[in-house]
C-alpha positions as a Python dict, from the first residue, in 0.01 Angstrom:
ca = {
    (1, 'X'): (0, 0, 0),
    (2, 'X'): (119, 100, 338),
    (3, 'X'): (338, -164, 498),
    (4, 'X'): (401, -168, 900),
    (5, 'X'): (749, -302, 987),
    (6, 'X'): (741, -259, 1347),
    (7, 'X'): (819, -608, 1507),
    (8, 'X'): (625, -560, 1816),
    (9, 'X'): (308, -437, 1624),
    (10, 'X'): (335, -698, 1345),
    (11, 'X'): (374, -998, 1629),
    (12, 'X'): (70, -803, 1852),
    (13, 'X'): (-173, -780, 1570),
    (14, 'X'): (-111, -1139, 1442),
    (15, 'X'): (-189, -1256, 1772),
    (16, 'X'): (-546, -1165, 1723),
    (17, 'X'): (-523, -1493, 1559),
    (18, 'X'): (-459, -1617, 1930),
    (19, 'X'): (-757, -1413, 2072),
    (20, 'X'): (-983, -1620, 1855),
    (21, 'X'): (-879, -1923, 2010),
    (22, 'X'): (-976, -1706, 2320),
    (23, 'X'): (-1324, -1654, 2202),
    (24, 'X'): (-1331, -2017, 2119),
    (25, 'X'): (-1260, -2127, 2484),
    (26, 'X'): (-1537, -1908, 2625),
    (27, 'X'): (-1768, -1936, 2382),
    (28, 'X'): (-1978, -2165, 2551),
    (29, 'X'): (-1900, -2084, 2935),
    (30, 'X'): (-2119, -1814, 2972),
    (31, 'X'): (-2437, -1905, 2778),
    (32, 'X'): (-2472, -2262, 2945),
    (33, 'X'): (-2635, -2087, 3222),
    (34, 'X'): (-2917, -1911, 3064),
    (35, 'X'): (-3235, -2015, 3015),
    (36, 'X'): (-3213, -1896, 2638),
    (37, 'X'): (-2959, -2161, 2579),
    (38, 'X'): (-3109, -2442, 2768),
    (39, 'X'): (-3461, -2401, 2648),
    (40, 'X'): (-3400, -2318, 2271),
    (41, 'X'): (-3117, -2626, 2233),
    (42, 'X'): (-3306, -2852, 2523),
    (43, 'X'): (-2977, -3007, 2583),
    (44, 'X'): (-2989, -3312, 2843),
    (45, 'X'): (-2676, -3481, 3012),
    (46, 'X'): (-2330, -3444, 3018),
    (47, 'X'): (-2220, -3658, 2702),
    (48, 'X'): (-2450, -3445, 2462),
    (49, 'X'): (-2326, -3115, 2603),
    (50, 'X'): (-1997, -3256, 2569),
    (51, 'X'): (-2030, -3341, 2192),
    (52, 'X'): (-2120, -2969, 2149),
    (53, 'X'): (-1818, -2843, 2343),
    (54, 'X'): (-1567, -3079, 2184),
    (55, 'X'): (-1705, -3004, 1830),
    (56, 'X'): (-1464, -2715, 1835),
    (57, 'X'): (-1153, -2841, 1920),
    (58, 'X'): (-1234, -3110, 1709),
    (59, 'X'): (-1257, -2903, 1437),
    (60, 'X'): (-928, -2745, 1518),
    (61, 'X'): (-764, -3052, 1557),
    (62, 'X'): (-812, -3113, 1167),
    (63, 'X'): (-726, -2731, 1137),
    (64, 'X'): (-385, -2761, 1289),
    (65, 'X'): (-292, -3095, 1078),
    (66, 'X'): (-391, -2886, 744),
    (67, 'X'): (-224, -2561, 835),
    (68, 'X'): (133, -2630, 694),
    (69, 'X'): (-12, -2714, 357),
    (70, 'X'): (-187, -2346, 333),
    (71, 'X'): (141, -2182, 495),
    (72, 'X'): (377, -2374, 314),
    (73, 'X'): (219, -2336, -17),
    (74, 'X'): (96, -1988, 30),
    (75, 'X'): (294, -1826, 282),
    (76, 'X'): (208, -1761, 657),
    (77, 'X'): (47, -1434, 621),
    (78, 'X'): (-190, -1580, 386),
    (79, 'X'): (-287, -1875, 586),
    (80, 'X'): (-341, -1644, 882),
    (81, 'X'): (-614, -1452, 654),
    (82, 'X'): (-769, -1757, 511),
    (83, 'X'): (-834, -1921, 861),
    (84, 'X'): (-1000, -1541, 959),
    (85, 'X'): (-1234, -1610, 664),
    (86, 'X'): (-1313, -1969, 803),
    (87, 'X'): (-1363, -1803, 1138),
    (88, 'X'): (-1642, -1570, 1000),
    (89, 'X'): (-1823, -1856, 872),
    (90, 'X'): (-1819, -2092, 1117),
    (91, 'X'): (-1916, -1770, 1367),
    (92, 'X'): (-2210, -1688, 1124),
    (93, 'X'): (-2338, -2073, 1149),
    (94, 'X'): (-2327, -2067, 1515),
    (95, 'X'): (-2541, -1722, 1525),
    (96, 'X'): (-2789, -1840, 1295),
    (97, 'X'): (-2802, -2167, 1433),
    (98, 'X'): (-3154, -2336, 1450),
    (99, 'X'): (-3075, -2639, 1619),
    (100, 'X'): (-2777, -2867, 1751),
    (101, 'X'): (-2703, -2994, 1456),
    (102, 'X'): (-2635, -2675, 1310),
    (103, 'X'): (-2442, -2549, 1635),
    (104, 'X'): (-2202, -2848, 1577),
    (105, 'X'): (-2121, -2738, 1215),
    (106, 'X'): (-2081, -2365, 1306),
    (107, 'X'): (-1822, -2489, 1597),
    (108, 'X'): (-1682, -2742, 1402),
    (109, 'X'): (-1584, -2509, 1089),
    (110, 'X'): (-1471, -2217, 1355),
    (111, 'X'): (-1255, -2448, 1520),
    (112, 'X'): (-1088, -2548, 1184),
    (113, 'X'): (-981, -2204, 1143),
    (114, 'X'): (-862, -2154, 1509),
    (115, 'X'): (-628, -2463, 1475),
    (116, 'X'): (-495, -2300, 1161),
    (117, 'X'): (-434, -1966, 1371),
    (118, 'X'): (-264, -2133, 1651),
    (119, 'X'): (-26, -2336, 1457),
    (120, 'X'): (96, -2059, 1215),
    (121, 'X'): (66, -1740, 1411),
    (122, 'X'): (357, -1849, 1633),
    (123, 'X'): (545, -1951, 1343),
    (124, 'X'): (486, -1633, 1153),
    (125, 'X'): (577, -1434, 1512),
    (126, 'X'): (891, -1647, 1554),
    (127, 'X'): (996, -1612, 1196),
    (128, 'X'): (985, -1205, 1181),
    (129, 'X'): (1117, -1161, 1533),
    (130, 'X'): (1495, -1098, 1621),
    (131, 'X'): (1659, -1374, 1872),
    (132, 'X'): (1687, -1139, 2171),
    (133, 'X'): (1281, -1073, 2160),
    (134, 'X'): (1122, -1368, 1994),
    (135, 'X'): (1006, -1502, 2334),
    (136, 'X'): (832, -1182, 2437),
    (137, 'X'): (673, -1189, 2099),
    (138, 'X'): (564, -1501, 2056),
    (139, 'X'): (422, -1497, 2426),
    (140, 'X'): (191, -1223, 2299),
    (141, 'X'): (-1, -1546, 2151),
    (142, 'X'): (-107, -1672, 2499),
    (143, 'X'): (-170, -1328, 2630),
    (144, 'X'): (-420, -1245, 2314),
    (145, 'X'): (-574, -1621, 2402),
    (146, 'X'): (-625, -1489, 2764),
    (147, 'X'): (-770, -1156, 2620),
    (148, 'X'): (-1013, -1339, 2414),
    (149, 'X'): (-1137, -1567, 2685),
    (150, 'X'): (-1172, -1252, 2919),
    (151, 'X'): (-1352, -1015, 2671),
    (152, 'X'): (-1583, -1295, 2529),
    (153, 'X'): (-1669, -1383, 2890),
    (154, 'X'): (-1781, -1026, 2940),
    (155, 'X'): (-1977, -1005, 2623),
    (156, 'X'): (-2167, -1320, 2785),
    (157, 'X'): (-2187, -1146, 3122),
    (158, 'X'): (-2356, -823, 2928),
    (159, 'X'): (-2587, -1014, 2693),
    (160, 'X'): (-2721, -1262, 2990),
    (161, 'X'): (-2920, -962, 3115),
    (162, 'X'): (-3111, -937, 2760),
    (163, 'X'): (-3470, -1065, 2785),
    (164, 'X'): (-3472, -1027, 3182),
    (165, 'X'): (-3180, -1188, 3271),
    (166, 'X'): (-3034, -1563, 3283),
    (167, 'X'): (-3292, -1669, 3518),
    (168, 'X'): (-3594, -1567, 3335),
    (169, 'X'): (-3761, -1897, 3174),
    (170, 'X'): (-3876, -1719, 2860),
    (171, 'X'): (-3546, -1524, 2782),
    (172, 'X'): (-3493, -1477, 2435),
    (173, 'X'): (-3231, -1617, 2218),
    (174, 'X'): (-3014, -1321, 2166),
    (175, 'X'): (-2867, -1362, 2499),
    (176, 'X'): (-2656, -1642, 2314),
    (177, 'X'): (-2661, -1516, 1943),
    (178, 'X'): (-2505, -1179, 2030),
    (179, 'X'): (-2183, -1327, 2184),
    (180, 'X'): (-2150, -1571, 1897),
    (181, 'X'): (-2201, -1291, 1652),
    (182, 'X'): (-1937, -1056, 1808),
    (183, 'X'): (-1684, -1300, 1727),
    (184, 'X'): (-1725, -1194, 1355),
    (185, 'X'): (-1537, -871, 1443),
    (186, 'X'): (-1200, -1005, 1538),
    (187, 'X'): (-1197, -1209, 1243),
    (188, 'X'): (-1286, -938, 994),
    (189, 'X'): (-1028, -704, 1176),
    (190, 'X'): (-733, -986, 1141),
    (191, 'X'): (-822, -1049, 778),
    (192, 'X'): (-834, -708, 698),
    (193, 'X'): (-527, -585, 907),
    (194, 'X'): (-304, -851, 759),
    (195, 'X'): (-256, -679, 435),
    (196, 'X'): (-65, -405, 585),
    (197, 'X'): (207, -680, 702),
    (198, 'X'): (496, -830, 536),
    (199, 'X'): (507, -1212, 454),
    (200, 'X'): (776, -1396, 677),
    (201, 'X'): (1118, -1323, 529),
    (202, 'X'): (1242, -1679, 588),
    (203, 'X'): (929, -1813, 372),
    (204, 'X'): (1017, -1607, 99),
    (205, 'X'): (1362, -1706, 130),
    (206, 'X'): (1201, -2063, 134),
    (207, 'X'): (1065, -1959, -223),
    (208, 'X'): (1361, -1817, -356),
    (209, 'X'): (1242, -1478, -345),
    (210, 'X'): (1555, -1349, -206),
    (211, 'X'): (1530, -1004, -318),
    (212, 'X'): (1171, -954, -167),
    (213, 'X'): (1327, -1158, 148),
    (214, 'X'): (1615, -928, 225),
    (215, 'X'): (1391, -614, 170),
    (216, 'X'): (1158, -732, 445),
    (217, 'X'): (1473, -807, 669),
    (218, 'X'): (1615, -472, 616),
    (219, 'X'): (1251, -291, 714),
    (220, 'X'): (1211, -514, 1018),
    (221, 'X'): (1574, -502, 1161),
    (222, 'X'): (1794, -214, 952),
    (223, 'X'): (1569, 67, 929),
    (224, 'X'): (1518, -11, 548),
    (225, 'X'): (1913, -26, 519),
    (226, 'X'): (1998, -366, 317),
    (227, 'X'): (2373, -281, 411),
    (228, 'X'): (2306, -301, 790),
    (229, 'X'): (2525, -572, 958),
    (230, 'X'): (2218, -737, 1149),
    (231, 'X'): (2013, -752, 806),
    (232, 'X'): (2339, -905, 604),
    (233, 'X'): (2373, -1145, 932),
    (234, 'X'): (2026, -1266, 914),
    (235, 'X'): (2063, -1329, 545),
    (236, 'X'): (2371, -1515, 558),
    (237, 'X'): (2228, -1748, 826),
    (238, 'X'): (1910, -1824, 648),
    (239, 'X'): (2086, -1866, 313),
    (240, 'X'): (2355, -2141, 447),
    (241, 'X'): (2055, -2293, 623),
    (242, 'X'): (1841, -2286, 347),
    (243, 'X'): (2137, -2437, 107),
    (244, 'X'): (2239, -2702, 339),
    (245, 'X'): (1896, -2844, 376),
    (246, 'X'): (1875, -2836, -20),
    (247, 'X'): (2220, -3015, -42),
    (248, 'X'): (2047, -3321, 130),
    (249, 'X'): (1748, -3312, -98),
    (250, 'X'): (1507, -3484, 141),
    (251, 'X'): (1156, -3454, 113),
    (252, 'X'): (980, -3287, 399),
    (253, 'X'): (795, -3592, 532),
    (254, 'X'): (1114, -3769, 541),
    (255, 'X'): (1322, -3531, 748),
    (256, 'X'): (1050, -3570, 1011),
    (257, 'X'): (1059, -3896, 1058),
    (258, 'X'): (1446, -3926, 1078),
    (259, 'X'): (1543, -4017, 1421),
    (260, 'X'): (1726, -3690, 1514),
    (261, 'X'): (1422, -3499, 1425),
    (262, 'X'): (1169, -3734, 1493),
    (263, 'X'): (1301, -3679, 1863),
    (264, 'X'): (1257, -3286, 1856),
    (265, 'X'): (878, -3360, 1691),
    (266, 'X'): (823, -3562, 2004),
    (267, 'X'): (907, -3290, 2225),
    (268, 'X'): (706, -3023, 2055),
    (269, 'X'): (416, -3236, 2081),
    (270, 'X'): (489, -3348, 2429),
    (271, 'X'): (507, -2969, 2537),
    (272, 'X'): (184, -2888, 2398),
    (273, 'X'): (31, -3218, 2569),
    (274, 'X'): (192, -3140, 2907),
    (275, 'X'): (18, -2809, 2880),
    (276, 'X'): (-337, -2980, 2830),
    (277, 'X'): (-250, -3241, 3075),
    (278, 'X'): (-121, -2998, 3345),
    (279, 'X'): (-503, -2945, 3471),
    (280, 'X'): (-520, -2603, 3399),
    (281, 'X'): (-886, -2638, 3295),
    (282, 'X'): (-985, -2846, 3540),
    (283, 'X'): (-858, -2597, 3792),
    (284, 'X'): (-1021, -2320, 3653),
    (285, 'X'): (-1352, -2491, 3752),
    (286, 'X'): (-1217, -2554, 4102),
    (287, 'X'): (-1231, -2163, 4110),
    (288, 'X'): (-1569, -2139, 3999),
    (289, 'X'): (-1718, -2395, 4210),
    (290, 'X'): (-1537, -2352, 4548),
    (291, 'X'): (-1698, -2020, 4631),
    (292, 'X'): (-1996, -2254, 4728),
    (293, 'X'): (-2047, -2596, 4910),
    (294, 'X'): (-2050, -2798, 4594),
    (295, 'X'): (-1764, -2914, 4415),
    (296, 'X'): (-1639, -3078, 4084),
    (297, 'X'): (-1746, -3060, 3735),
    (298, 'X'): (-1461, -3062, 3448),
    (299, 'X'): (-1388, -2799, 3192),
    (300, 'X'): (-1355, -2445, 3170),
    (301, 'X'): (-1632, -2433, 2906),
    (302, 'X'): (-1823, -2557, 3179),
    (303, 'X'): (-1809, -2258, 3375),
    (304, 'X'): (-2157, -2189, 3490),
    (305, 'X'): (-2319, -2529, 3565),
    (306, 'X'): (-2189, -2489, 3939),
    (307, 'X'): (-2163, -2140, 3997),
    (308, 'X'): (-2560, -2108, 3956),
    (309, 'X'): (-2574, -2254, 4321),
    (310, 'X'): (-2329, -1987, 4448),
    (311, 'X'): (-2505, -1716, 4671),
    (312, 'X'): (-2252, -1471, 4613),
    (313, 'X'): (-2351, -1239, 4347),
    (314, 'X'): (-2405, -1319, 3995),
    (315, 'X'): (-2224, -1629, 3884),
    (316, 'X'): (-2104, -1519, 3554),
    (317, 'X'): (-1941, -1205, 3733),
    (318, 'X'): (-1784, -1410, 4008),
    (319, 'X'): (-1643, -1658, 3783),
    (320, 'X'): (-1424, -1371, 3585),
    (321, 'X'): (-1172, -1366, 3862),
    (322, 'X'): (-975, -1652, 3710),
    (323, 'X'): (-976, -1503, 3365),
    (324, 'X'): (-847, -1164, 3496),
    (325, 'X'): (-586, -1321, 3687),
    (326, 'X'): (-454, -1524, 3368),
    (327, 'X'): (-440, -1207, 3164),
    (328, 'X'): (-268, -1039, 3438),
    (329, 'X'): (40, -1310, 3540),
    (330, 'X'): (91, -1355, 3132),
    (331, 'X'): (240, -1010, 3142),
    (332, 'X'): (561, -1135, 3327),
    (333, 'X'): (626, -1389, 3097),
    (334, 'X'): (629, -1142, 2800),
    (335, 'X'): (847, -913, 2971),
    (336, 'X'): (1079, -1150, 3134),
    (337, 'X'): (1093, -1509, 2923),
    (338, 'X'): (1392, -1398, 2683),
    (339, 'X'): (1585, -1326, 3019),
    (340, 'X'): (1507, -1603, 3270),
    (341, 'X'): (1480, -1864, 2975),
    (342, 'X'): (1225, -2120, 2844),
    (343, 'X'): (1383, -2424, 3060),
    (344, 'X'): (1344, -2288, 3393),
    (345, 'X'): (970, -2139, 3302),
    (346, 'X'): (895, -2547, 3218),
    (347, 'X'): (1059, -2705, 3527),
    (348, 'X'): (923, -2463, 3772),
    (349, 'X'): (593, -2448, 3601),
    (350, 'X'): (522, -2798, 3657),
    (351, 'X'): (678, -2843, 3985),
    (352, 'X'): (430, -2590, 4153),
    (353, 'X'): (139, -2690, 3956),
    (354, 'X'): (203, -3056, 4090),
    (355, 'X'): (225, -2920, 4427),
    (356, 'X'): (-84, -2729, 4406),
    (357, 'X'): (-299, -3010, 4251),
    (358, 'X'): (-170, -3236, 4518),
    (359, 'X'): (-275, -2971, 4775),
    (360, 'X'): (-632, -2967, 4629),
    (361, 'X'): (-699, -3332, 4609),
    (362, 'X'): (-564, -3388, 4963),
    (363, 'X'): (-806, -3102, 5087),
    (364, 'X'): (-1074, -3276, 4901),
    (365, 'X'): (-1019, -3624, 4973),
    (366, 'X'): (-1020, -3519, 5331),
    (367, 'X'): (-1302, -3310, 5377),
    (368, 'X'): (-1527, -3385, 5076),
    (369, 'X'): (-1833, -3583, 5100),
    (370, 'X'): (-2028, -3716, 4804),
    (371, 'X'): (-2341, -3606, 4706),
    (372, 'X'): (-2604, -3623, 4454),
    (373, 'X'): (-2900, -3398, 4296),
    (374, 'X'): (-3175, -3586, 4105),
    (375, 'X'): (-3211, -3262, 3852),
    (376, 'X'): (-3067, -2928, 3802),
    (377, 'X'): (-2725, -2789, 3696),
    (378, 'X'): (-2596, -2974, 4055),
    (379, 'X'): (-2692, -3317, 3899),
    (380, 'X'): (-2361, -3346, 3718),
    (381, 'X'): (-2181, -3316, 4078),
    (382, 'X'): (-2090, -3611, 4265),
    (383, 'X'): (-1853, -3471, 4525),
    (384, 'X'): (-1874, -3159, 4784),
    (385, 'X'): (-1684, -2967, 5044),
    (386, 'X'): (-1914, -2927, 5328),
    (387, 'X'): (-1990, -2556, 5479),
    (388, 'X'): (-1633, -2559, 5610),
    (389, 'X'): (-1548, -2210, 5503),
    (390, 'X'): (-1183, -2254, 5585),
    (391, 'X'): (-1139, -2527, 5370),
    (392, 'X'): (-1293, -2380, 5090),
    (393, 'X'): (-1081, -2075, 5096),
    (394, 'X'): (-768, -2283, 5097),
    (395, 'X'): (-867, -2472, 4795),
    (396, 'X'): (-975, -2173, 4638),
    (397, 'X'): (-587, -2027, 4733),
    (398, 'X'): (-421, -2310, 4589),
    (399, 'X'): (-644, -2287, 4292),
    (400, 'X'): (-573, -1914, 4209),
    (401, 'X'): (-186, -1996, 4282),
    (402, 'X'): (-193, -2281, 4032),
    (403, 'X'): (-362, -2052, 3742),
    (404, 'X'): (-113, -1816, 3826),
    (405, 'X'): (192, -2044, 3822),
    (406, 'X'): (50, -2165, 3441),
    (407, 'X'): (0, -1841, 3309),
    (408, 'X'): (346, -1731, 3411),
    (409, 'X'): (514, -2031, 3286),
    (410, 'X'): (361, -2319, 3062),
    (411, 'X'): (78, -2067, 2910),
    (412, 'X'): (350, -1867, 2709),
    (413, 'X'): (634, -2089, 2692),
    (414, 'X'): (428, -2396, 2549),
    (415, 'X'): (357, -2151, 2238),
    (416, 'X'): (704, -2016, 2205),
    (417, 'X'): (929, -2326, 2227),
    (418, 'X'): (753, -2555, 1954),
    (419, 'X'): (763, -2262, 1695),
    (420, 'X'): (1144, -2204, 1750),
    (421, 'X'): (1313, -2537, 1791),
    (422, 'X'): (1243, -2692, 1393),
    (423, 'X'): (1436, -2611, 1098),
    (424, 'X'): (1265, -2386, 794),
    (425, 'X'): (1226, -2682, 584),
    (426, 'X'): (966, -2861, 793),
    (427, 'X'): (902, -2568, 1054),
    (428, 'X'): (535, -2528, 945),
    (429, 'X'): (485, -2900, 929),
    (430, 'X'): (641, -3004, 1276),
    (431, 'X'): (464, -2688, 1457),
    (432, 'X'): (138, -2813, 1314),
    (433, 'X'): (194, -3160, 1445),
    (434, 'X'): (258, -3005, 1792),
    (435, 'X'): (-72, -2793, 1783),
    (436, 'X'): (-261, -3087, 1670),
    (437, 'X'): (-159, -3234, 1989),
    (438, 'X'): (-285, -2940, 2186),
    (439, 'X'): (-600, -2985, 2025),
    (440, 'X'): (-640, -3351, 2028),
    (441, 'X'): (-573, -3354, 2404),
    (442, 'X'): (-818, -3025, 2433),
    (443, 'X'): (-1083, -3225, 2252),
    (444, 'X'): (-1069, -3539, 2473),
    (445, 'X'): (-1081, -3347, 2796),
    (446, 'X'): (-1360, -3140, 2691),
    (447, 'X'): (-1554, -3440, 2629),
    (448, 'X'): (-1416, -3687, 2895),
    (449, 'X'): (-1318, -3501, 3194),
    (450, 'X'): (-1702, -3407, 3330),
    (451, 'X'): (-1784, -3774, 3335),
    (452, 'X'): (-1459, -3887, 3495),
    (453, 'X'): (-1503, -3628, 3749),
    (454, 'X'): (-1830, -3755, 3827),
    (455, 'X'): (-1641, -4131, 3897),
    (456, 'X'): (-1353, -4026, 4052),
    (457, 'X'): (-1390, -3680, 4184),
    (458, 'X'): (-1097, -3574, 4384),
    (459, 'X'): (-877, -3850, 4286),
    (460, 'X'): (-907, -3669, 3934),
    (461, 'X'): (-676, -3381, 4069),
    (462, 'X'): (-429, -3646, 4184),
    (463, 'X'): (-395, -3799, 3853),
    (464, 'X'): (-327, -3423, 3674),
    (465, 'X'): (-53, -3379, 3998),
    (466, 'X'): (113, -3687, 3854),
    (467, 'X'): (119, -3571, 3511),
    (468, 'X'): (289, -3244, 3598),
    (469, 'X'): (555, -3472, 3769),
    (470, 'X'): (604, -3630, 3482),
    (471, 'X'): (614, -3319, 3246),
    (472, 'X'): (887, -3189, 3518),
    (473, 'X'): (1118, -3542, 3457),
    (474, 'X'): (1066, -3513, 3094),
    (475, 'X'): (1163, -3158, 3031),
    (476, 'X'): (1459, -3201, 3243),
    (477, 'X'): (1576, -3447, 3039),
    (478, 'X'): (1484, -3351, 2721),
    (479, 'X'): (1447, -2973, 2679),
    (480, 'X'): (1776, -2773, 2623),
    (481, 'X'): (1748, -2412, 2668),
    (482, 'X'): (1692, -2180, 2342),
    (483, 'X'): (1681, -1815, 2467),
    (484, 'X'): (1909, -1570, 2287),
    (485, 'X'): (1981, -1845, 1984),
    (486, 'X'): (1860, -1769, 1620),
    (487, 'X'): (1648, -2007, 1424),
    (488, 'X'): (1903, -2119, 1210),
    (489, 'X'): (2104, -2231, 1568),
    (490, 'X'): (1873, -2488, 1662),
    (491, 'X'): (2041, -2780, 1464),
    (492, 'X'): (2332, -2687, 1668),
    (493, 'X'): (2173, -2676, 1978),
    (494, 'X'): (1965, -3022, 1949),
    (495, 'X'): (2215, -3212, 1743),
    (496, 'X'): (2540, -3135, 1960),
    (497, 'X'): (2495, -3430, 2195),
    (498, 'X'): (2506, -3219, 2508),
    (499, 'X'): (2273, -3335, 2733),
    (500, 'X'): (1952, -3106, 2821),
    (501, 'X'): (2046, -3040, 3189),
    (502, 'X'): (2404, -2900, 3070),
    (503, 'X'): (2402, -2517, 3008),
    (504, 'X'): (2417, -2401, 2630),
    (505, 'X'): (2707, -2150, 2556),
    (506, 'X'): (2602, -1813, 2612),
    (507, 'X'): (2565, -1558, 2309),
    (508, 'X'): (2440, -1639, 1966),
    (509, 'X'): (2638, -1692, 1615),
    (510, 'X'): (2403, -1442, 1470),
    (511, 'X'): (2573, -1172, 1694),
    (512, 'X'): (2936, -1284, 1596),
    (513, 'X'): (2860, -1284, 1251),
    (514, 'X'): (2717, -915, 1265),
    (515, 'X'): (3031, -844, 1464),
    (516, 'X'): (3266, -1000, 1209),
    (517, 'X'): (3061, -812, 922),
    (518, 'X'): (3107, -480, 1076),
    (519, 'X'): (3474, -518, 1137),
    (520, 'X'): (3477, -617, 768),
    (521, 'X'): (3611, -955, 852),
    (522, 'X'): (3309, -1088, 707),
    (523, 'X'): (3205, -1041, 333),
    (524, 'X'): (2844, -1109, 224),
    (525, 'X'): (2727, -1125, -119),
    (526, 'X'): (2346, -1061, -170),
    (527, 'X'): (2124, -1102, -497),
    (528, 'X'): (1971, -754, -599),
    (529, 'X'): (1791, -711, -934),
    (530, 'X'): (1897, -1024, -1062),
    (531, 'X'): (2251, -987, -990),
    (532, 'X'): (2486, -1043, -712),
    (533, 'X'): (2627, -730, -487),
    (534, 'X'): (2860, -766, -213),
    (535, 'X'): (2806, -567, 71),
    (536, 'X'): (3094, -478, 348),
    (537, 'X'): (3440, -414, 247),
    (538, 'X'): (3724, -617, 366),
    (539, 'X'): (3866, -964, 308),
    (540, 'X'): (3599, -1250, 305),
    (541, 'X'): (3675, -1454, 635),
    (542, 'X'): (3833, -1758, 587),
    (543, 'X'): (3719, -2098, 777),
    (544, 'X'): (4006, -2074, 1029),
    (545, 'X'): (3887, -1719, 1104),
    (546, 'X'): (3530, -1768, 1133),
    (547, 'X'): (3595, -2042, 1367),
    (548, 'X'): (3783, -1818, 1563),
    (549, 'X'): (3508, -1565, 1590),
    (550, 'X'): (3277, -1871, 1696),
    (551, 'X'): (3091, -1852, 1374),
}
């Protein structure tokens, strides 16, 4: 069978799993404003809709927690394919739903698949990519999420015209069944396409399938040449790291709870937590409703509740602006994250998001007024900006700038950093815990933010601004730079005793090892065909020589 060995194509295709995440996020936003949805499901009140909405992130929470068991036992590639099948089943349930109960079941099933994808796709990408482009290719996960949001949103926009349009009281159910049914296509594409891509070489090595691992490394990084210095250097690093883990002989869950590793687990989970608590989903709603005199309804999922009151064209079309920005502004991170680094992204992102949130909260506090509507979509709103166009535009400007700041910094980095900081033995388990943190907070916010905004309105933005300030302090104190380092070097970075704010020595041990192999100083023996074959002539380097080289 044909197998693609281009790292960019492999990681880009696997990122379709992130696209499913985006479809998930946007799966409710466009149908909420249609009569087809409101008449068929007869959803009344924020809490019931909140329960429907958070069913998917709730399922994703459990999917993320279960992901490592599948990925460690059957491979990262198989876990991605399994999750795609789960997503397809859930989409079928949603499309065929005949009531709230079946809809919730379908969303939970789809969410379970998305939880697996969101945890394992970054791990797979990180394990097949070389250090110098790892940030770039793992960032494709976030870019795919933004594309999934945008594509699903415009599918819903197109479907909203079915049956006389979203404002027709007799609109048919195809207005929501078509968008939910289309979700099957990317899931099927991901499942079928992954057959043409390799298993993770690091997972193969962890299963003692060394010959297959070396063949994959050679195909990915050496043009098929197992004698390529880069291939031999990576093999040497992987073999030494796995040997060290096995010498210790500790069970995986024991390693997770060791103090030195537990701190890293907390860091990975915290990054995903701060990503959700940054307020990005709340600010998406500011963008939606500050085109009009009304304000405040809480989640990205609830996009059109307020936009229906707008007098500036179709609310679904108007609300797409922030999704387009999200797609475009993720591109700089893809191109430059491996140049400017993870740490500056986290710190700058937290700072600027904090500033923009404080500005929005202050403007709403000064110029906003309480409002109340007895019925209709605006009944969920308790705070409004009066007809002060300049203030509205200022809020919208800050909101767009906030989304841009998130898209360039925390959006891609929150997936890249947790996927690369853990050792091979526990990588899938640790990343699953970090991703579960994302989904846990996602689920909590999906359910809680609308009623909270009703009760405390503009103060919510101040709370999220404070969260960003805390994230800045936390990242400054605990998150060292990891760009350009191999996955096997992460233990050296985190166990060196060097404060996170101190610069990490430039260069990678992998590059030094590769240079030693090229010069014949280092001799590497690899197992092929049941025997050990040595590559690279020259005298094996002594420990002293290796230390001189920095290995």
